[in-house]
Amino acid sequence: MQKCRLTPFFLLLLGLGSIYRLPAQIVQHDTLIPNVTVMPNFAGSTVQLFVREKGPDTLLNNLAASYEDKVVLMIHGFSAPSEVVYDLDYQDYSWMERLAERGYDVFTMDLTGYGYSTRPAPMNDSCNLSGLSQLGLGINCPPNYSSILTTTDSEMDDIDAVVDYILARRNIAELHLLGHSLGAPRVLLYTSRYPNKVSKVTVHGMSALFGYGPADPPAQLPSAGSPIGSFQRGQIEAWANGAECFDQLDTALVDTIWKTLQRIDSRGANWGTGVSRYPSVELYGLTEDTMNAITKPLLFLAGEHDPIAPLIGAQAAFNDLGSTNKILVQINRTSHSPYWETKRYWLYDLIDDFFRDSEIDAHTTGYAIAKLNDTFDWVGELDETTAPVLLSTFPATQATGVPRDIDLDLEVDENIFSFNDSLTLRRTSDNSIFQTIGFTDPARVDPYCTNRIHVDIDTLDPLTTYCVQIDAGAFRDRSFNDFAGINDCVTWTFTTGLATDLGEVAPPAALRLYPNPNPSAGPVRVQWPANAEKRGTIWVLDLAGKVVFAQQGDLPDALDLSDLPGGMYVLELQLDRQRYRTRFIRQ
């Protein structure tokens, strides 16, 4: 049977297309592309594939414009549809818009079963959820359909239908492909099957540990299994709470992400406490041999703190690629979802550079680490000679009234690779040593978030001025440059107060501040643990140790800190002779 792939003009006549004009001269066009599916048990039926386009007004409304090397198609991953990943309506978090502002005509699509595309009938019955998913929603009923829904072949066919639509719409022969998470093996497999339609490829969150599958499909399709996958709000909260770095993301995003998913999936929103649905898929075809056959220019992006696609798996997949123009970049302080995190600008800049010139930092091949100071370390070319620079300390230098049970924190401007030597705490009055701690002592020293070090020190004397000295070579960066050290009693000094903390512990997991980072307008809200008695004392301190807010007695759910300038702050909370401490950032 010949496939029915309609032109954009005909879609508009049918009323399936819609055009929006966005701020900053970005134009949006949404449409549905009909495609005769090859999905098992549904082959020959027509599905509607949702496609969104965003591009600059100067390009899309210029009849003489050339679209060569400017068109990008973004493919989503395993569970979330394209809008929530690539076009989230929150501040500047739209990946699509950031690329469109750089001059690209950017498309996204939802595969069958996702987002606004057709969801086959078995996905509309909650009884077809797995037993474990039913249990989580408080339902219990036998399934009416017990087969895996889509396959690699049906997904490749979906992508090809949209690619053909875009190539015809823009009168070009090739386009750029971008895939995140499971979208990465999807675009890699598509590139191996249709190399003549692909110009350059960028993938993120890909690992050989989960991206590869058998070469061929099972002998019998569809395979037995639940046709629907689902996830709930708690899984997004777990991602936010699992951030390695305290300023890695804005936790207010959780609400926006979940509300967007529920708006897109209004049926799933009414199942129990609400779910976001996605189809089960039979994966095959992407192997080491397939990867080796891919010769297109390829940018491979990996998150430093990605638990789903860890770096070792990303490196293995990268090494399997046959292309001679391939670059792997590890991005600092990011997880599996950098597009929702503070370092998201790396994505936009790297992709723009690669799609324009097929290179990063004047390299067309190699493995780089994108560092905190926005420079690169190229593995095998570690020739940087600048020592790590101390950016901030806690307590801040010359701070007064510092709690006696406080620990030390220091931050440098790039990744710490190894530790050696010691930190010494001295009393400035007579230069006597209060304590010396080796940086290799795991009981006392906790390196975290790549470039920060937490040092557990003993309870300090009251009303005493201390200075911190650090041996030269106490730690080094990835290029093996040693920290220059602090050899004076001036650079980092602070003075304690009278009081000591009362059994200071980390805040309970259920107590958190949000949004964090906190915008310049609006309160800092406190999420209290269930059944907590909200009576005690609350302080907010700046990095100099100065109290900038205090309240005693009945404690509020929201703190009015509108007068505070931007920066990092410490919140201390005393409840029932326990003192908790946590940090937040004021933007």
Coordinates of C-alpha atoms in Angstrom, one line a residue, residues 28-552:
Q28 CA 5.7 28.8 15.4
H29 CA 3.8 26.4 13.1
D30 CA 2.0 23.3 14.4
T31 CA 0.6 20.6 12.1
L32 CA -0.4 16.9 11.9
I33 CA 1.2 14.7 9.3
P34 CA -0.9 11.6 8.4
N35 CA 1.1 8.4 8.0
V36 CA 0.1 4.8 7.2
T37 CA 1.7 2.9 10.0
V38 CA 3.6 -0.4 9.9
M39 CA 3.0 -0.9 13.7
P40 CA 2.1 -4.6 14.4
N41 CA -1.6 -5.3 14.8
F42 CA -2.3 -1.8 13.3
A43 CA -0.5 -2.0 10.0
G44 CA -2.3 -0.2 7.2
S45 CA -4.2 2.2 9.5
T46 CA -3.4 5.9 9.5
V47 CA -1.9 7.7 12.4
Q48 CA -1.5 11.5 12.8
L49 CA 2.0 12.6 13.8
F50 CA 2.3 16.0 15.6
V51 CA 5.0 18.3 14.2
R52 CA 6.0 21.7 15.6
E53 CA 8.2 24.2 13.8
K54 CA 9.9 27.3 15.2
G55 CA 12.1 29.6 13.3
P56 CA 13.2 33.2 13.0
D57 CA 10.7 35.5 11.2
T58 CA 13.5 36.7 8.9
L59 CA 14.0 33.2 7.6
L60 CA 10.5 31.7 7.6
N61 CA 8.9 34.8 6.0
N62 CA 11.7 35.4 3.4
L63 CA 10.6 33.8 0.1
A64 CA 14.2 34.0 -1.2
A65 CA 15.8 32.4 1.8
S66 CA 17.8 29.3 1.5
Y67 CA 17.3 26.6 4.1
E68 CA 20.4 24.6 3.3
D69 CA 22.3 23.6 6.5
K70 CA 19.7 25.5 8.7
V71 CA 17.0 22.8 9.3
V72 CA 17.0 20.7 12.5
L73 CA 14.7 17.9 13.5
M74 CA 14.7 17.0 17.2
I75 CA 13.6 13.5 18.3
H76 CA 12.4 12.9 21.9
G77 CA 13.4 10.1 24.3
F78 CA 11.7 7.1 26.0
S79 CA 9.0 8.7 28.1
A80 CA 8.5 12.4 27.7
P81 CA 7.0 14.0 24.5
S82 CA 8.9 16.7 22.6
E83 CA 7.2 19.8 24.0
V84 CA 8.3 19.2 27.6
V85 CA 11.9 18.4 26.6
Y86 CA 12.5 20.8 23.7
D87 CA 9.9 23.6 24.1
L88 CA 9.1 24.0 27.8
D89 CA 7.2 27.3 28.4
Y90 CA 9.3 28.5 31.3
Q91 CA 11.6 31.5 31.2
D92 CA 14.3 30.8 28.6
Y93 CA 14.1 27.0 28.8
S94 CA 12.8 26.4 25.2
W95 CA 15.6 24.5 23.4
M96 CA 13.7 25.1 20.2
E97 CA 13.6 28.9 20.6
R98 CA 17.2 29.2 21.6
L99 CA 18.3 27.5 18.4
A100 CA 15.7 29.4 16.3
E101 CA 17.2 32.6 17.7
R102 CA 20.5 31.5 16.2
G103 CA 19.0 31.3 12.8
Y104 CA 17.8 27.7 12.6
D105 CA 14.5 26.3 11.3
V106 CA 13.7 23.9 14.1
F107 CA 11.2 21.0 14.0
T108 CA 10.1 18.6 16.7
M109 CA 7.8 15.6 16.4
D110 CA 5.9 13.2 18.6
L111 CA 6.2 9.5 17.7
T112 CA 3.1 7.4 17.6
G113 CA 1.7 7.0 21.1
Y114 CA 3.4 10.2 22.5
G115 CA 2.1 13.8 23.1
Y116 CA -0.3 15.1 20.5
S117 CA 0.2 12.3 18.0
T118 CA -2.2 9.4 17.7
R119 CA -2.4 7.2 20.8
P120 CA -3.5 3.7 19.7
A121 CA -6.7 2.4 21.4
P122 CA -5.0 0.1 23.9
M123 CA -3.3 3.2 25.5
N124 CA -6.7 4.6 26.4
D125 CA -7.6 1.8 28.8
S126 CA -6.0 2.0 32.3
C127 CA -6.5 -1.8 32.7
N128 CA -3.7 -2.2 30.1
L129 CA -1.2 -0.7 32.5
S130 CA 1.2 -3.2 34.1
G131 CA 0.2 -4.7 37.5
L132 CA 2.8 -2.5 39.3
S133 CA 1.5 0.7 37.6
Q134 CA -2.1 -0.2 38.5
L135 CA -1.1 -0.8 42.1
G136 CA 0.4 2.7 42.2
L137 CA -2.9 4.2 41.0
G138 CA -5.1 2.1 43.3
I139 CA -6.7 0.1 40.5
N140 CA -6.8 -3.6 39.8
C141 CA -8.3 -5.0 36.5
P142 CA -7.3 -7.5 33.9
P143 CA -5.8 -6.2 30.7
N144 CA -7.7 -6.1 27.4
Y145 CA -4.5 -5.9 25.3
S146 CA -1.3 -7.6 26.3
S147 CA 1.3 -6.8 23.6
I148 CA 4.2 -4.4 23.1
L149 CA 2.8 -1.6 21.0
T150 CA 5.4 -0.1 18.7
T151 CA 8.6 -1.3 17.2
T152 CA 11.9 0.1 15.9
D153 CA 10.6 -0.3 12.4
S154 CA 7.4 1.6 13.1
E155 CA 9.3 4.4 14.8
M156 CA 11.8 4.6 11.9
D157 CA 8.8 4.8 9.5
D158 CA 7.3 7.7 11.6
I159 CA 10.5 9.6 11.6
D160 CA 10.9 9.1 7.8
A161 CA 7.4 10.4 7.2
V162 CA 8.2 13.6 9.0
V163 CA 11.7 13.9 7.4
D164 CA 10.1 13.7 4.0
Y165 CA 7.5 16.3 4.9
I166 CA 10.3 18.7 6.1
L167 CA 12.6 18.1 3.1
A168 CA 9.7 18.8 0.7
R169 CA 8.5 21.8 2.8
R170 CA 12.0 23.4 2.7
N171 CA 13.1 22.1 -0.7
I172 CA 16.3 20.6 0.7
A173 CA 18.0 17.2 0.3
E174 CA 19.3 16.8 3.9
L175 CA 18.6 18.1 7.4
H176 CA 20.4 18.0 10.8
L177 CA 19.1 15.4 13.4
L178 CA 19.2 15.8 17.1
G179 CA 18.2 13.1 19.6
H180 CA 18.1 13.0 23.4
S181 CA 18.1 9.9 25.7
L182 CA 16.4 7.1 23.7
G183 CA 16.0 9.7 20.9
A184 CA 19.8 9.4 20.5
P185 CA 19.8 5.7 19.3
R186 CA 16.6 6.5 17.3
V187 CA 18.4 9.2 15.3
L188 CA 21.6 7.1 15.0
L189 CA 19.6 4.1 13.6
Y190 CA 17.7 6.4 11.2
T191 CA 21.0 7.9 10.0
S192 CA 22.4 4.5 9.3
R193 CA 19.2 3.6 7.3
Y194 CA 18.8 6.9 5.5
P195 CA 22.2 8.5 5.3
N196 CA 21.3 10.5 2.1
K197 CA 18.7 12.4 4.1
V198 CA 20.9 13.4 7.0
S199 CA 23.6 16.2 7.1
K200 CA 24.9 16.3 10.7
V201 CA 23.9 14.6 13.9
T202 CA 23.9 15.6 17.6
V203 CA 23.0 13.2 20.3
H204 CA 22.8 13.6 24.1
G205 CA 22.3 11.1 26.9
M206 CA 23.3 8.0 24.8
S207 CA 25.0 5.0 26.3
A208 CA 26.0 1.7 24.9
L209 CA 24.8 0.3 28.2
F210 CA 21.1 0.8 27.2
G211 CA 21.1 2.1 23.6
Y212 CA 22.1 -1.1 21.8
G213 CA 19.8 -4.0 21.1
P214 CA 19.6 -7.2 19.0
A215 CA 20.3 -6.8 15.3
D216 CA 17.0 -8.2 14.2
P217 CA 13.4 -8.1 15.5
P218 CA 11.9 -11.1 17.3
A219 CA 10.5 -13.8 15.1
Q220 CA 7.0 -13.1 16.4
L221 CA 5.7 -9.5 16.6
P222 CA 4.2 -8.1 18.6
S223 CA 5.8 -9.5 21.7
A224 CA 3.8 -10.1 24.9
G225 CA 3.8 -7.2 27.4
S226 CA 1.9 -4.1 28.5
P227 CA 1.3 -1.6 25.7
I228 CA 1.5 1.4 28.1
G229 CA 4.3 2.9 30.2
S230 CA 3.5 5.7 32.6
F231 CA 5.2 7.9 35.2
Q232 CA 4.0 10.2 37.9
R233 CA 5.0 13.5 39.5
G234 CA 7.1 11.8 42.1
Q235 CA 9.6 10.6 39.4
I236 CA 10.2 14.2 38.4
E237 CA 10.7 15.2 42.0
A238 CA 13.2 12.4 42.4
W239 CA 15.2 13.9 39.5
A240 CA 15.2 17.3 41.1
N241 CA 16.1 16.0 44.5
G242 CA 18.9 13.9 43.1
A243 CA 20.8 16.9 41.7
E244 CA 24.5 16.6 42.6
C245 CA 25.0 20.3 42.9
F246 CA 22.8 22.6 45.0
D247 CA 22.6 25.3 42.3
Q248 CA 22.3 22.8 39.4
L249 CA 18.6 23.4 38.8
D250 CA 15.6 25.5 39.6
T251 CA 13.2 23.2 41.6
A252 CA 10.3 25.4 40.6
L253 CA 10.5 23.6 37.3
V254 CA 8.9 20.5 38.7
D255 CA 5.5 22.2 38.8
T256 CA 5.9 23.5 35.2
I257 CA 7.0 20.1 33.9
W258 CA 4.2 18.2 35.5
K259 CA 1.5 20.7 34.5
T260 CA 2.8 20.6 30.9
L261 CA 2.7 16.8 30.9
Q262 CA -0.9 16.7 32.3
R263 CA -2.1 19.3 29.8
I264 CA -0.7 17.3 26.9
D265 CA -2.1 14.0 28.3
S266 CA -5.5 15.0 29.6
R267 CA -6.7 11.4 29.7
G268 CA -3.7 10.2 31.7
A269 CA -4.2 13.2 34.1
N270 CA -7.5 11.6 35.2
W271 CA -6.1 8.2 36.1
G272 CA -5.7 8.0 39.8
T273 CA -3.5 10.9 41.0
G274 CA -2.4 11.5 37.4
V275 CA 0.0 9.9 35.0
S276 CA 1.8 10.7 31.8
R277 CA 1.5 7.9 29.2
Y278 CA 3.9 6.6 26.7
P279 CA 3.9 3.5 24.5
S280 CA 5.9 0.4 25.1
V281 CA 8.4 -0.2 22.2
E282 CA 10.3 -3.3 20.8
L283 CA 13.8 -2.1 20.2
Y284 CA 16.4 -3.7 17.9
G285 CA 18.7 -2.8 15.0
L286 CA 21.3 -0.6 16.7
T287 CA 24.5 -2.6 17.2
E288 CA 28.2 -1.9 17.2
D289 CA 28.3 -2.8 13.5
T290 CA 25.5 -0.3 12.9
M291 CA 27.4 2.4 14.8
N292 CA 30.6 1.7 12.9
A293 CA 28.8 2.2 9.6
I294 CA 27.7 5.8 10.5
T295 CA 30.1 8.2 8.8
K296 CA 28.2 11.5 9.1
P297 CA 29.7 14.3 11.2
L298 CA 28.5 13.7 14.8
L299 CA 28.5 15.6 18.1
F300 CA 28.1 13.4 21.1
L301 CA 27.1 15.2 24.4
A302 CA 27.3 13.6 27.8
G303 CA 26.3 14.9 31.3
E304 CA 28.9 14.6 34.1
H305 CA 26.3 13.5 36.6
D306 CA 24.1 11.4 34.3
P307 CA 23.0 8.2 36.2
I308 CA 21.0 6.9 33.2
A309 CA 23.7 7.2 30.6
P310 CA 26.9 7.2 32.6
L311 CA 30.1 8.5 30.9
I312 CA 31.7 5.1 30.5
G313 CA 28.7 3.9 28.4
A314 CA 28.8 7.2 26.4
Q315 CA 32.5 6.7 25.6
A316 CA 31.9 3.1 24.5
A317 CA 29.2 4.2 22.1
F318 CA 31.3 7.1 20.8
N319 CA 34.2 4.9 20.1
D320 CA 32.0 2.6 18.1
L321 CA 31.1 5.3 15.6
G322 CA 32.7 5.0 12.2
S323 CA 32.7 8.7 11.5
T324 CA 36.1 10.5 11.3
N325 CA 34.4 13.8 12.1
K326 CA 33.1 12.9 15.6
I327 CA 33.4 14.8 18.9
L328 CA 32.5 13.8 22.4
V329 CA 31.9 16.6 25.0
Q330 CA 31.3 16.0 28.6
I331 CA 29.3 18.9 30.2
N332 CA 30.1 19.8 33.8
R333 CA 27.4 19.9 36.5
T334 CA 24.7 18.4 34.3
S335 CA 22.6 15.3 34.6
H336 CA 20.5 13.4 32.1
S337 CA 18.3 16.5 31.7
P338 CA 20.6 19.5 31.1
Y339 CA 17.9 21.3 29.2
W340 CA 16.2 21.8 32.6
E341 CA 19.3 22.9 34.4
T342 CA 21.5 26.0 34.9
K343 CA 24.2 24.9 32.4
R344 CA 21.7 24.5 29.6
Y345 CA 23.3 27.2 27.5
W346 CA 26.2 24.8 26.8
L347 CA 23.7 22.8 24.7
Y348 CA 22.7 25.7 22.5
D349 CA 26.2 26.9 21.9
L350 CA 27.8 23.5 21.2
I351 CA 25.1 22.5 18.8
D352 CA 25.2 25.8 17.0
D353 CA 29.0 25.6 16.6
F354 CA 28.9 22.0 15.4
F355 CA 26.0 22.4 12.9
R356 CA 27.7 25.5 11.4
D357 CA 31.3 24.3 11.2
S358 CA 31.4 20.6 12.1
E359 CA 33.8 21.4 14.8
I360 CA 34.1 22.4 18.5
D361 CA 36.9 24.7 19.8
A362 CA 38.8 24.3 16.4
H363 CA 38.6 20.4 16.7
T364 CA 36.9 18.1 14.3
T365 CA 37.5 15.0 16.3
G366 CA 38.3 14.2 19.9
Y367 CA 37.0 14.0 23.5
A368 CA 36.6 17.3 25.5
I369 CA 35.5 18.2 28.9
A370 CA 33.5 21.5 29.0
K371 CA 34.6 23.0 32.2
L372 CA 33.0 25.4 34.7
N373 CA 35.0 28.4 33.4
D374 CA 33.6 27.8 29.9
T375 CA 36.8 26.4 28.5
F376 CA 37.7 22.9 27.3
D377 CA 40.1 20.3 28.3
W378 CA 40.8 18.0 25.3
V379 CA 41.8 14.6 26.5
G380 CA 45.3 13.8 25.2
E381 CA 46.0 17.5 24.9
L382 CA 46.0 18.6 28.5
D383 CA 48.3 21.6 28.0
E384 CA 46.5 24.2 30.1
T385 CA 48.9 25.8 32.6
T386 CA 46.7 27.9 34.8
A387 CA 46.3 26.7 38.4
P388 CA 42.7 26.4 39.8
V389 CA 41.5 29.7 41.3
L390 CA 39.6 30.0 44.6
L391 CA 36.2 31.5 43.8
S392 CA 34.4 31.6 47.1
T393 CA 34.7 30.4 50.7
F394 CA 32.3 29.7 53.5
P395 CA 32.5 31.4 55.9
A396 CA 33.5 34.3 53.8
T397 CA 36.7 36.1 54.6
Q398 CA 36.4 38.5 57.4
A399 CA 33.0 37.1 58.4
T400 CA 32.1 37.8 62.1
G401 CA 29.7 36.0 64.5
V402 CA 30.4 32.7 62.7
P403 CA 28.7 29.7 64.5
R404 CA 31.3 27.6 66.3
D405 CA 30.1 24.3 64.8
I406 CA 30.3 25.5 61.3
D407 CA 32.2 23.5 58.6
L408 CA 34.3 24.9 55.8
D409 CA 33.4 25.1 52.2
L410 CA 35.6 26.3 49.3
E411 CA 34.8 26.6 45.6
V412 CA 37.3 26.8 42.7
D413 CA 36.8 27.8 39.1
E414 CA 37.2 24.4 37.5
N415 CA 37.1 20.6 38.0
I416 CA 39.1 19.1 40.8
F417 CA 40.8 15.9 39.6
S418 CA 42.9 14.7 42.6
F419 CA 43.8 15.6 46.2
N420 CA 46.9 15.7 48.3
D421 CA 48.4 17.6 51.2
S422 CA 46.5 19.5 53.9
L423 CA 44.4 22.3 55.2
T424 CA 45.5 24.0 58.4
L425 CA 43.3 26.1 60.6
R426 CA 45.2 28.6 62.8
R427 CA 44.3 31.1 65.5
T428 CA 45.5 34.5 64.3
S429 CA 46.2 35.8 67.8
D430 CA 49.3 33.7 68.3
N431 CA 49.5 31.7 65.0
S432 CA 48.8 28.5 66.9
I433 CA 47.4 25.5 65.0
F434 CA 43.8 24.7 65.9
Q435 CA 43.5 21.7 63.5
T436 CA 45.2 20.2 60.4
I437 CA 43.1 18.0 58.0
G438 CA 44.5 16.1 55.1
F439 CA 42.5 16.5 51.9
T440 CA 42.7 12.7 51.4
D441 CA 40.8 12.0 54.6
P442 CA 37.4 10.7 53.5
A443 CA 36.0 11.1 57.0
R444 CA 36.7 14.8 57.0
V445 CA 36.8 16.0 53.4
D446 CA 33.9 15.6 51.0
P447 CA 34.5 16.8 47.4
Y448 CA 31.2 17.4 45.7
C449 CA 29.7 19.0 42.6
T450 CA 33.1 18.7 40.8
N451 CA 34.6 22.0 42.0
R452 CA 33.5 22.3 45.7
I453 CA 35.1 20.9 48.8
H454 CA 33.4 20.5 52.2
V455 CA 35.7 20.1 55.2
D456 CA 34.4 18.8 58.5
I457 CA 36.2 20.7 61.3
D458 CA 36.0 20.5 65.1
T459 CA 33.9 22.8 67.3
L460 CA 35.7 26.2 67.3
D461 CA 36.5 28.4 70.3
P462 CA 34.2 31.4 71.0
L463 CA 35.1 34.9 70.0
T464 CA 38.2 33.8 68.2
T465 CA 39.7 34.8 64.8
Y466 CA 40.9 32.0 62.6
C467 CA 42.7 31.8 59.3
V468 CA 42.8 29.0 56.8
Q469 CA 45.9 27.9 55.1
I470 CA 46.0 25.4 52.2
D471 CA 49.2 23.7 51.1
A472 CA 50.3 24.3 47.5
G473 CA 49.4 21.2 45.5
A474 CA 46.5 20.3 47.9
F475 CA 44.4 19.6 44.8
R476 CA 44.9 19.7 41.1
D477 CA 42.7 20.2 38.0
R478 CA 42.2 17.8 35.1
S479 CA 45.3 19.3 33.3
F480 CA 47.3 18.4 36.4
N481 CA 47.9 21.9 37.4
D482 CA 48.3 22.2 41.2
F483 CA 46.4 24.7 43.3
A484 CA 48.8 27.5 44.2
G485 CA 47.8 27.3 47.9
I486 CA 47.1 29.8 50.6
N487 CA 50.2 30.5 52.6
D488 CA 49.2 33.6 54.6
C489 CA 46.8 34.3 57.4
V490 CA 44.9 37.0 55.5
T491 CA 43.3 35.5 52.5
W492 CA 40.6 33.5 54.4
T493 CA 39.9 34.7 57.9
F494 CA 36.8 34.7 60.1
T495 CA 35.8 35.3 63.7
T496 CA 33.4 33.1 65.7
G497 CA 30.6 34.3 68.0
L498 CA 29.6 33.1 71.4
A499 CA 27.0 30.5 70.6
T500 CA 27.5 27.0 69.3
D501 CA 25.0 25.2 67.2
L502 CA 22.6 22.8 69.0
G503 CA 23.0 19.4 67.4
E504 CA 23.2 20.7 63.9
V505 CA 22.1 18.2 61.3
A506 CA 21.2 18.3 57.6
P507 CA 17.5 19.2 56.9
P508 CA 15.1 16.3 56.6
A509 CA 14.4 15.4 53.0
A510 CA 10.8 16.6 53.3
L511 CA 12.0 20.1 54.2
R512 CA 13.1 22.2 51.3
L513 CA 13.1 25.8 50.0
Y514 CA 11.6 26.6 46.6
P515 CA 12.1 28.0 44.1
N516 CA 15.8 27.6 44.5
P517 CA 17.5 29.5 42.9
N518 CA 15.0 32.1 43.9
P519 CA 14.0 34.9 41.4
S520 CA 14.5 38.5 42.4
A521 CA 10.7 38.9 42.9
G522 CA 8.5 36.7 44.9
P523 CA 8.9 34.9 48.3
V524 CA 11.1 32.0 49.3
R525 CA 8.7 29.3 50.2
V526 CA 9.3 26.6 52.8
Q527 CA 8.0 23.0 52.3
W528 CA 7.7 21.6 55.8
P529 CA 7.8 17.9 56.7
A530 CA 4.4 16.4 57.3
N531 CA 3.1 17.0 60.8
A532 CA 6.0 19.3 61.7
E533 CA 5.4 21.7 64.5
K534 CA 6.3 25.0 62.9
R535 CA 7.6 26.8 66.0
G536 CA 11.2 27.8 66.6
T537 CA 13.7 30.2 65.2
I538 CA 14.7 30.9 61.7
W539 CA 17.7 32.9 60.5
V540 CA 18.9 33.8 57.0
L541 CA 22.7 34.6 56.8
D542 CA 24.7 36.0 54.0
L543 CA 28.1 34.5 53.1
A544 CA 29.8 37.0 55.5
G545 CA 27.9 35.3 58.3
K546 CA 25.7 38.4 58.9
V547 CA 22.1 37.7 59.9
V548 CA 19.8 39.4 57.3
F549 CA 16.5 37.9 58.4
A550 CA 15.3 36.4 61.6
Q551 CA 11.9 35.3 63.0
Q552 CA 11.0 33.4 66.2

